[in-house]
Amino acid sequence: MVKKYESGLTVVVEQNTSVRSVAVGILVGAGSAYETETENGISHFIEHMQFKGTRKRTAEQIVKKFDDAGASYNAFTGKEYTCYYFNSIDEKTEECFEILSDLFLNSEYPEAELERERKVILEEINMGFDEPDGVCYDVLCRTMYKGALGREILGTKSNVSSFGKADILEYKRTHYLPSNTVIGFVGNITETDATELVEKYMNGLVSAEYSAPKKIATERFVSGYGSYFRDYEQSEISVAYPSLIASDERVPVLSALDCLFGKTMSSRLFQRLREKMGLVYSVYSSPSIGTGNGFFSVCANVSPVNAAKSVEAIGDEIRKLVKDGVTDEETERAKTQLKASTVFGKEKSTGYMLALMRWRLLLDKDYNVDELLERIGKIRRSDINELAREIFSQPPALAYVGKKPSDSDENIIKRYIEQ
C-alpha cells in the first residue's frame, strides 16, 4: 500500500502476518549530494543531533525508551538520503513510533549536546583514516566527481567545527520537507494502523502545505588517477567506469553483470585474482546507482607488492569480457543468484523496508518483487554483453591507497586509465 498526502508525504506499508515484528523507517532526501561546499557534512551532523534531545526527552531518555521497548534502532546518512529506523516486536510499534517521530520532528539541538557531538564526529572522521577501504572510496569519488558527489559524507573538520543550531534549522527547512520524506512500515501491522500512527504522531507533516524538494544536479564523470599514501599493511585499489542511473531499465542487467564479474566467489575476478593468481585477499565489483549519476567499480585489497600486478589482471579480465563476452552458463547462474537475493531480501524486514522507501523516494515507483523477478528472467546473454561493452569502453577513474609503490609500479597503475 502507498498513501500520498497533499503535503507530499508518502507512506508505504507492507503487511506480513507471518512475523511478530515491525520494521519502521523515515527516509528523507537529504545527503551529501545536496550540500554546498560550506554545508558539506551537515546532513550527517543532523543525523547525529536528532538523537540528542527533544522538547520532552533528553538524549539518554530517547535511547532508554527504545531499549525499554526491546527495539533495535539506528540511523545513517548517504549521498542522497538520510534514514532513521527501528525494529520492534509488534506490540511495541506505537510506543517506538512515537519516540521516532519525536526525535525526527522535535529535536532541540541544545548547545551542550552540539559541542559534545561535534567532538564525536571529529573522532569519527579521524577513525576513518585508519580504514584504507573507506579512504579509497573517498579518493575515488574525489577523482571521478568535482562537485558535491565527490565530497565525503562525514564532511570536513572545519565545517563540522563550525556548524551551529541556525545552520541545522536552515538546512532542515529546505530539505526536511514532507514532499521529500517517505515513511515505511514492514511487518505485522495493518495499513490502517500504520496510517493512523502517522496521522497521530506526524500530523504536522501530513497537514503541511506542499513545497517541491530540491533536485540533485547531474555531474560529469572525470577520468583520472587519485592516490593517498600511508603506511597501511594492505593497499586498496578501486577502478570505476561511468554507468547507469536508477531510472534506467537496464539496472537488472547491470546487476547480472556484477554477479558474474565480481560479486560472488564464482565470479571471474575472484577466480582469477584470488583463486588462480593468489594476488589478493578480496576483490569484488559493485554498481553504485544514483538518481543522476552512476558508476561501476572494481575494488581489490592487496599487498603493496602485488598492486601493479593486480591492476594489470583486472584490466586483462575487463578486456577479455569485452572481447569474448559472457557464456550462457554464466548468464543463467547470474540470473538465479539475482532471483535468490531478491527473494531473500524480501524476507528481511529492515532491508525490504529500505528498498520500498528508496524506490519511492528516488524513483516515485513501487518496489515490486514479482515484477523484478520477471525482468530478471528476461535478461539475455546479449543484453549483458552489450552493456559490458558500453560501460568498459569509457575512460575510467582509478584510486590507490596504501604504501607508496615504486615508481615503476605506480607508472603501471597510472597507465591503466590510458588503456
Short mmCIF file of C-alpha atoms in Angstrom, two decimals:
data_model
loop_
_atom_site.label_atom_id
_atom_site.label_comp_id
_atom_site.label_asym_id
_atom_site.label_seq_id
_atom_site.Cartn_x
_atom_site.Cartn_y
_atom_site.Cartn_z
CA MET A 1 0.00 0.00 0.00
CA VAL A 2 1.19 3.51 -0.86
CA LYS A 3 -0.54 6.59 0.52
CA LYS A 4 0.47 10.07 -0.58
CA TYR A 5 -0.84 13.11 1.25
CA GLU A 6 -1.42 16.53 -0.31
CA SER A 7 1.66 17.77 1.55
CA GLY A 8 3.74 15.31 -0.49
CA LEU A 9 4.43 13.00 2.47
CA THR A 10 4.43 9.36 1.33
CA VAL A 11 3.69 6.30 3.45
CA VAL A 12 4.42 2.75 2.25
CA VAL A 13 3.10 -0.29 4.11
CA GLU A 14 3.75 -3.99 3.53
CA GLN A 15 1.87 -6.19 5.98
CA ASN A 16 3.37 -9.57 6.85
CA THR A 17 1.30 -11.57 9.35
CA SER A 18 3.83 -14.41 9.46
CA VAL A 19 6.15 -12.38 11.71
CA ARG A 20 5.65 -10.79 15.12
CA SER A 21 7.82 -7.73 14.49
CA VAL A 22 7.55 -4.44 12.62
CA ALA A 23 10.34 -2.50 10.89
CA VAL A 24 9.66 1.23 10.60
CA GLY A 25 11.76 3.88 8.91
CA ILE A 26 11.74 7.52 7.92
CA LEU A 27 13.73 8.28 4.77
CA VAL A 28 14.41 11.90 3.86
CA GLY A 29 16.09 13.22 0.72
CA ALA A 30 18.99 14.91 2.47
CA GLY A 31 22.55 13.69 1.94
CA SER A 32 25.97 14.94 0.98
CA ALA A 33 25.00 15.24 -2.70
CA TYR A 34 22.61 18.06 -1.77
CA GLU A 35 25.19 20.05 0.18
CA THR A 36 27.20 23.08 -0.86
CA GLU A 37 30.92 23.15 -0.10
CA THR A 38 30.35 25.08 3.13
CA GLU A 39 27.49 22.75 4.11
CA ASN A 40 29.46 19.56 3.46
CA GLY A 41 28.87 17.19 6.37
CA ILE A 42 25.72 18.85 7.73
CA SER A 43 23.36 16.02 6.67
CA HIS A 44 25.41 13.59 8.73
CA PHE A 45 25.75 16.11 11.57
CA ILE A 46 21.96 16.47 11.72
CA GLU A 47 21.51 12.69 11.74
CA HIS A 48 23.60 12.53 14.93
CA MET A 49 21.90 15.52 16.52
CA GLN A 50 18.36 14.20 16.02
CA PHE A 51 19.03 11.75 18.87
CA LYS A 52 20.38 14.41 21.27
CA GLY A 53 17.24 15.66 22.95
CA THR A 54 13.73 16.89 22.17
CA ARG A 55 11.23 19.11 23.96
CA LYS A 56 10.11 16.16 26.10
CA ARG A 57 13.16 13.86 26.28
CA THR A 58 16.88 14.06 26.89
CA ALA A 59 19.33 12.13 24.70
CA GLU A 60 19.62 9.50 27.44
CA GLN A 61 15.83 9.15 27.74
CA ILE A 62 15.46 8.63 23.97
CA VAL A 63 17.76 5.61 23.86
CA LYS A 64 16.48 4.29 27.19
CA LYS A 65 12.90 4.35 25.91
CA PHE A 66 13.90 2.41 22.79
CA ASP A 67 15.83 -0.09 24.92
CA ASP A 68 12.93 -0.45 27.36
CA ALA A 69 10.81 -1.47 24.38
CA GLY A 70 13.40 -4.05 23.29
CA ALA A 71 13.84 -2.33 19.94
CA SER A 72 16.85 -2.18 17.64
CA TYR A 73 17.26 1.32 16.24
CA ASN A 74 19.74 3.40 14.30
CA ALA A 75 20.24 6.00 11.57
CA PHE A 76 22.59 6.51 8.64
CA THR A 77 23.45 9.13 6.05
CA GLY A 78 24.31 8.55 2.40
CA LYS A 79 24.92 10.62 -0.69
CA GLU A 80 21.22 11.08 -1.48
CA TYR A 81 19.28 10.40 1.71
CA THR A 82 19.25 10.06 5.49
CA CYS A 83 17.37 7.27 7.23
CA TYR A 84 16.06 6.86 10.80
CA TYR A 85 14.60 3.49 11.71
CA PHE A 86 13.72 0.91 14.34
CA ASN A 87 12.64 -2.72 14.50
CA SER A 88 10.39 -3.76 17.36
CA ILE A 89 8.01 -6.50 18.42
CA ASP A 90 4.54 -5.74 17.10
CA GLU A 91 3.03 -4.84 20.47
CA LYS A 92 5.63 -2.07 20.93
CA THR A 93 5.24 -0.48 17.48
CA GLU A 94 3.23 2.55 18.58
CA GLU A 95 5.48 3.22 21.56
CA CYS A 96 8.60 3.15 19.35
CA PHE A 97 6.99 5.15 16.54
CA GLU A 98 6.13 7.91 18.98
CA ILE A 99 9.80 8.09 20.01
CA LEU A 100 10.98 8.07 16.38
CA SER A 101 8.54 10.79 15.38
CA ASP A 102 9.51 12.85 18.43
CA LEU A 103 13.22 12.82 17.62
CA PHE A 104 12.53 13.45 13.93
CA LEU A 105 10.17 16.40 14.48
CA ASN A 106 11.05 17.92 17.83
CA SER A 107 14.81 17.83 18.28
CA GLU A 108 16.02 20.94 20.11
CA TYR A 109 19.80 20.91 19.44
CA PRO A 110 20.94 22.15 22.87
CA GLU A 111 24.32 23.88 22.85
CA ALA A 112 25.96 21.40 25.23
CA GLU A 113 24.92 18.48 23.02
CA LEU A 114 26.09 20.28 19.88
CA GLU A 115 29.57 20.69 21.32
CA ARG A 116 29.68 17.14 22.64
CA GLU A 117 28.52 15.53 19.39
CA ARG A 118 30.85 17.74 17.35
CA LYS A 119 33.77 16.07 19.16
CA VAL A 120 32.28 12.62 18.48
CA ILE A 121 32.01 13.29 14.74
CA LEU A 122 35.54 14.70 14.59
CA GLU A 123 36.71 11.43 16.17
CA GLU A 124 34.67 9.53 13.57
CA ILE A 125 36.46 11.45 10.81
CA ASN A 126 39.83 10.64 12.41
CA MET A 127 38.93 6.95 12.69
CA GLY A 128 38.02 6.90 9.00
CA PHE A 129 41.65 7.50 8.07
CA ASP A 130 42.54 4.18 9.73
CA GLU A 131 40.36 2.25 7.25
CA PRO A 132 42.02 2.11 3.82
CA ASP A 133 38.91 0.84 2.02
CA GLY A 134 36.86 3.83 3.17
CA VAL A 135 39.69 6.22 2.32
CA CYS A 136 39.97 4.66 -1.14
CA TYR A 137 36.26 5.18 -1.77
CA ASP A 138 36.60 8.85 -0.84
CA VAL A 139 39.67 9.28 -3.06
CA LEU A 140 37.83 7.60 -5.92
CA CYS A 141 34.80 9.90 -5.53
CA ARG A 142 37.02 13.00 -5.46
CA THR A 143 38.73 11.78 -8.62
CA MET A 144 35.50 10.99 -10.51
CA TYR A 145 33.44 13.99 -9.47
CA LYS A 146 34.47 17.56 -8.82
CA GLY A 147 31.20 18.72 -7.23
CA ALA A 148 29.05 17.55 -4.33
CA LEU A 149 29.25 13.86 -5.30
CA GLY A 150 32.99 13.99 -4.81
CA ARG A 151 32.79 15.16 -1.21
CA GLU A 152 32.87 12.96 1.89
CA ILE A 153 29.60 12.19 3.65
CA LEU A 154 31.16 12.99 7.04
CA GLY A 155 32.26 16.40 5.79
CA THR A 156 35.41 18.35 6.61
CA LYS A 157 36.76 19.01 10.08
CA SER A 158 36.50 22.77 9.56
CA ASN A 159 32.84 22.50 8.56
CA VAL A 160 31.93 20.18 11.42
CA SER A 161 33.70 22.52 13.83
CA SER A 162 31.59 25.45 12.66
CA PHE A 163 28.04 24.06 12.38
CA GLY A 164 25.55 25.62 14.79
CA LYS A 165 21.85 25.39 15.54
CA ALA A 166 20.98 28.07 12.98
CA ASP A 167 22.77 26.08 10.23
CA ILE A 168 20.85 22.93 11.15
CA LEU A 169 17.47 24.66 11.18
CA GLU A 170 18.09 26.35 7.83
CA TYR A 171 19.21 23.12 6.15
CA LYS A 172 16.23 21.23 7.57
CA ARG A 173 13.89 23.98 6.41
CA THR A 174 14.92 23.43 2.79
CA HIS A 175 15.41 19.65 2.78
CA TYR A 176 13.34 18.03 5.56
CA LEU A 177 10.12 18.60 3.64
CA PRO A 178 7.02 16.36 3.59
CA SER A 179 7.44 16.04 -0.19
CA ASN A 180 10.98 14.81 0.42
CA THR A 181 10.06 12.24 3.09
CA VAL A 182 8.91 8.63 2.92
CA ILE A 183 7.75 6.63 5.96
CA GLY A 184 7.85 2.86 5.65
CA PHE A 185 6.26 0.01 7.64
CA VAL A 186 7.04 -3.67 7.03
CA GLY A 187 5.81 -6.48 9.28
CA ASN A 188 2.84 -7.37 11.41
CA ILE A 189 0.88 -4.13 11.06
CA THR A 190 -2.19 -3.25 9.01
CA GLU A 191 -2.33 -0.40 6.53
CA THR A 192 -5.00 1.28 8.66
CA ASP A 193 -2.94 1.07 11.85
CA ALA A 194 0.18 2.35 10.09
CA THR A 195 -1.52 5.40 8.58
CA GLU A 196 -3.26 6.15 11.89
CA LEU A 197 0.14 6.24 13.61
CA VAL A 198 1.47 8.66 11.01
CA GLU A 199 -1.57 10.92 11.28
CA LYS A 200 -1.48 10.83 15.08
CA TYR A 201 2.21 11.49 15.66
CA MET A 202 3.33 13.26 12.47
CA ASN A 203 0.28 15.34 11.67
CA GLY A 204 2.48 18.38 11.11
CA LEU A 205 3.95 16.70 8.04
CA VAL A 206 0.59 15.33 6.93
CA SER A 207 -1.19 18.69 7.00
CA ALA A 208 1.66 20.95 5.81
CA GLU A 209 1.45 22.86 2.54
CA TYR A 210 3.20 21.27 -0.40
CA SER A 211 6.69 22.54 -1.21
CA ALA A 212 8.75 20.99 -4.01
CA PRO A 213 12.01 19.33 -2.96
CA LYS A 214 15.37 20.27 -4.44
CA LYS A 215 16.88 18.04 -7.12
CA ILE A 216 20.43 16.72 -7.34
CA ALA A 217 22.43 18.11 -10.24
CA THR A 218 23.98 15.63 -12.67
CA GLU A 219 27.77 15.75 -12.54
CA ARG A 220 30.24 14.90 -15.29
CA PHE A 221 32.34 11.78 -14.69
CA VAL A 222 36.05 12.64 -14.85
CA SER A 223 38.66 10.06 -15.81
CA GLY A 224 41.82 10.31 -13.74
CA TYR A 225 44.15 8.91 -11.09
CA GLY A 226 43.95 9.67 -7.36
CA SER A 227 46.15 8.45 -4.52
CA TYR A 228 46.66 8.65 -0.77
CA PHE A 229 49.91 7.29 0.62
CA ARG A 230 50.10 5.96 4.18
CA ASP A 231 51.89 3.08 5.86
CA TYR A 232 48.96 0.64 5.84
CA GLU A 233 49.72 -3.09 5.90
CA GLN A 234 47.42 -3.61 2.91
CA SER A 235 46.70 -1.39 -0.05
CA GLU A 236 43.35 -0.66 -1.67
CA ILE A 237 42.70 -0.22 -5.36
CA SER A 238 39.42 0.98 -6.88
CA VAL A 239 38.70 1.30 -10.59
CA ALA A 240 35.46 2.91 -11.75
CA TYR A 241 33.60 3.48 -15.02
CA PRO A 242 30.55 5.70 -15.62
CA SER A 243 27.43 3.54 -15.55
CA LEU A 244 23.64 3.51 -15.25
CA ILE A 245 21.35 5.75 -13.20
CA ALA A 246 18.50 4.44 -11.07
CA SER A 247 15.76 5.09 -13.64
CA ASP A 248 17.48 3.10 -16.40
CA GLU A 249 15.50 -0.01 -17.34
CA ARG A 250 18.76 -1.97 -17.69
CA VAL A 251 19.61 -1.87 -13.97
CA PRO A 252 18.76 -5.61 -13.57
CA VAL A 253 21.17 -6.35 -16.45
CA LEU A 254 23.85 -4.34 -14.62
CA SER A 255 23.19 -6.41 -11.50
CA ALA A 256 23.63 -9.60 -13.54
CA LEU A 257 26.92 -8.29 -14.92
CA ASP A 258 28.01 -7.54 -11.35
CA CYS A 259 27.16 -11.08 -10.21
CA LEU A 260 29.18 -12.89 -12.85
CA PHE A 261 32.08 -10.43 -12.96
CA GLY A 262 32.93 -9.71 -9.35
CA LYS A 263 30.21 -10.05 -6.74
CA THR A 264 30.42 -13.75 -5.92
CA MET A 265 33.13 -16.31 -5.20
CA SER A 266 32.47 -17.95 -8.57
CA SER A 267 32.87 -14.63 -10.39
CA ARG A 268 35.62 -14.01 -12.92
CA LEU A 269 37.55 -11.52 -10.80
CA PHE A 270 37.56 -13.67 -7.66
CA GLN A 271 38.52 -16.83 -9.51
CA ARG A 272 41.33 -15.13 -11.46
CA LEU A 273 42.91 -12.76 -8.93
CA ARG A 274 42.44 -14.76 -5.75
CA GLU A 275 41.96 -18.40 -6.57
CA LYS A 276 44.32 -18.76 -9.57
CA MET A 277 46.87 -15.97 -9.06
CA GLY A 278 46.78 -15.58 -5.27
CA LEU A 279 47.27 -11.82 -5.62
CA VAL A 280 44.53 -10.54 -3.32
CA TYR A 281 42.61 -11.31 -0.18
CA SER A 282 39.44 -9.72 -1.52
CA VAL A 283 38.34 -8.44 -4.91
CA TYR A 284 34.83 -7.51 -5.92
CA SER A 285 32.79 -5.38 -8.28
CA SER A 286 29.95 -3.09 -7.28
CA PRO A 287 27.47 -0.84 -9.10
CA SER A 288 26.66 2.50 -7.45
CA ILE A 289 23.32 3.72 -8.78
CA GLY A 290 22.04 7.22 -8.09
CA THR A 291 19.27 9.39 -9.48
CA GLY A 292 21.55 11.43 -11.73
CA ASN A 293 24.87 9.59 -11.76
CA GLY A 294 26.08 6.04 -11.55
CA PHE A 295 29.35 4.16 -11.71
CA PHE A 296 30.55 0.56 -11.81
CA SER A 297 33.65 -0.14 -9.73
CA VAL A 298 36.14 -2.92 -9.12
CA CYS A 299 37.87 -2.92 -5.73
CA ALA A 300 40.78 -5.01 -4.51
CA ASN A 301 42.57 -5.38 -1.17
CA VAL A 302 46.18 -6.27 -1.91
CA SER A 303 49.70 -6.40 -0.55
CA PRO A 304 51.54 -3.31 -1.83
CA VAL A 305 53.98 -5.50 -3.79
CA ASN A 306 51.06 -7.03 -5.71
CA ALA A 307 49.25 -3.77 -6.51
CA ALA A 308 50.58 -3.29 -10.05
CA LYS A 309 50.07 -6.96 -10.96
CA SER A 310 46.50 -6.80 -9.63
CA VAL A 311 45.69 -3.73 -11.68
CA GLU A 312 47.03 -5.47 -14.79
CA ALA A 313 44.98 -8.58 -14.02
CA ILE A 314 41.80 -6.53 -13.57
CA GLY A 315 42.45 -4.88 -16.92
CA ASP A 316 43.02 -8.27 -18.56
CA GLU A 317 39.68 -9.57 -17.26
CA ILE A 318 37.82 -6.49 -18.45
CA ARG A 319 39.36 -6.71 -21.93
CA LYS A 320 38.53 -10.41 -22.10
CA LEU A 321 34.94 -9.71 -21.06
CA VAL A 322 34.53 -7.02 -23.72
CA LYS A 323 36.19 -9.11 -26.45
CA ASP A 324 34.68 -12.55 -25.82
CA GLY A 325 31.51 -11.75 -23.88
CA VAL A 326 29.84 -13.95 -21.27
CA THR A 327 28.64 -17.52 -21.60
CA ASP A 328 25.12 -18.88 -21.40
CA GLU A 329 26.11 -20.74 -18.23
CA GLU A 330 27.32 -17.52 -16.56
CA THR A 331 24.15 -15.72 -17.63
CA GLU A 332 21.85 -18.33 -16.11
CA ARG A 333 23.91 -18.53 -12.92
CA ALA A 334 23.78 -14.74 -12.52
CA LYS A 335 20.02 -14.67 -13.08
CA THR A 336 19.48 -17.37 -10.47
CA GLN A 337 21.69 -15.54 -7.98
CA LEU A 338 19.76 -12.32 -8.58
CA LYS A 339 16.43 -14.04 -8.11
CA ALA A 340 17.65 -15.61 -4.87
CA SER A 341 18.98 -12.35 -3.44
CA THR A 342 15.73 -10.59 -4.38
CA VAL A 343 13.58 -13.23 -2.67
CA PHE A 344 15.87 -13.42 0.38
CA GLY A 345 15.81 -9.63 0.62
CA LYS A 346 12.04 -9.58 0.94
CA GLU A 347 12.31 -11.90 3.93
CA LYS A 348 14.49 -9.40 5.84
CA SER A 349 12.09 -6.80 7.14
CA THR A 350 14.51 -3.90 7.63
CA GLY A 351 16.24 -4.32 4.28
CA TYR A 352 12.93 -4.74 2.47
CA MET A 353 11.56 -1.63 4.17
CA LEU A 354 14.60 0.34 2.97
CA ALA A 355 14.09 -0.92 -0.59
CA LEU A 356 10.43 0.15 -0.55
CA MET A 357 11.33 3.61 0.73
CA ARG A 358 14.30 4.14 -1.62
CA TRP A 359 12.31 3.29 -4.75
CA ARG A 360 9.53 5.60 -3.67
CA LEU A 361 11.85 8.48 -2.71
CA LEU A 362 14.28 8.27 -5.64
CA LEU A 363 12.03 6.99 -8.43
CA ASP A 364 8.48 7.56 -7.17
CA LYS A 365 7.80 3.92 -8.05
CA ASP A 366 6.72 0.77 -6.24
CA TYR A 367 9.39 -1.79 -5.39
CA ASN A 368 7.61 -4.88 -6.70
CA VAL A 369 9.44 -8.18 -6.19
CA ASP A 370 7.29 -10.13 -8.66
CA GLU A 371 7.88 -7.58 -11.42
CA LEU A 372 11.60 -7.52 -10.67
CA LEU A 373 11.82 -11.31 -10.82
CA GLU A 374 10.05 -11.22 -14.19
CA ARG A 375 12.52 -8.64 -15.52
CA ILE A 376 15.45 -10.72 -14.27
CA GLY A 377 14.05 -13.78 -16.03
CA LYS A 378 14.05 -11.92 -19.36
CA ILE A 379 17.74 -10.98 -19.24
CA ARG A 380 19.63 -12.35 -22.24
CA ARG A 381 23.29 -13.06 -22.70
CA SER A 382 23.38 -10.42 -25.45
CA ASP A 383 21.98 -7.81 -23.02
CA ILE A 384 24.91 -8.34 -20.65
CA ASN A 385 27.49 -8.30 -23.43
CA GLU A 386 26.09 -5.10 -24.89
CA LEU A 387 26.07 -3.33 -21.53
CA ALA A 388 29.59 -4.53 -20.67
CA ARG A 389 30.91 -3.12 -23.94
CA GLU A 390 29.13 0.17 -23.29
CA ILE A 391 30.48 0.58 -19.77
CA PHE A 392 34.04 -0.60 -20.28
CA SER A 393 34.60 1.34 -23.49
CA GLN A 394 34.69 4.57 -21.49
CA PRO A 395 37.76 6.14 -19.82
CA PRO A 396 37.92 5.03 -16.16
CA ALA A 397 38.98 6.62 -12.88
CA LEU A 398 41.38 4.84 -10.54
CA ALA A 399 42.26 5.33 -6.88
CA TYR A 400 45.20 3.83 -4.99
CA VAL A 401 45.54 3.98 -1.19
CA GLY A 402 48.43 2.48 0.77
CA LYS A 403 52.20 2.47 0.97
CA LYS A 404 53.79 4.46 -1.82
CA PRO A 405 54.63 1.99 -4.61
CA SER A 406 57.86 2.06 -6.54
CA ASP A 407 57.98 4.50 -9.43
CA SER A 408 57.75 1.66 -11.95
CA ASP A 409 54.73 0.09 -10.20
CA GLU A 410 52.98 3.42 -9.85
CA ASN A 411 53.51 4.09 -13.55
CA ILE A 412 51.83 0.74 -14.32
CA ILE A 413 48.91 1.67 -12.07
CA LYS A 414 48.58 5.15 -13.61
CA ARG A 415 48.71 3.78 -17.15
CA TYR A 416 45.53 1.82 -16.50
CA ILE A 417 43.36 4.88 -17.13
CA GLU A 418 45.01 5.36 -20.56
CA GLN A 419 44.10 1.89 -21.85
#
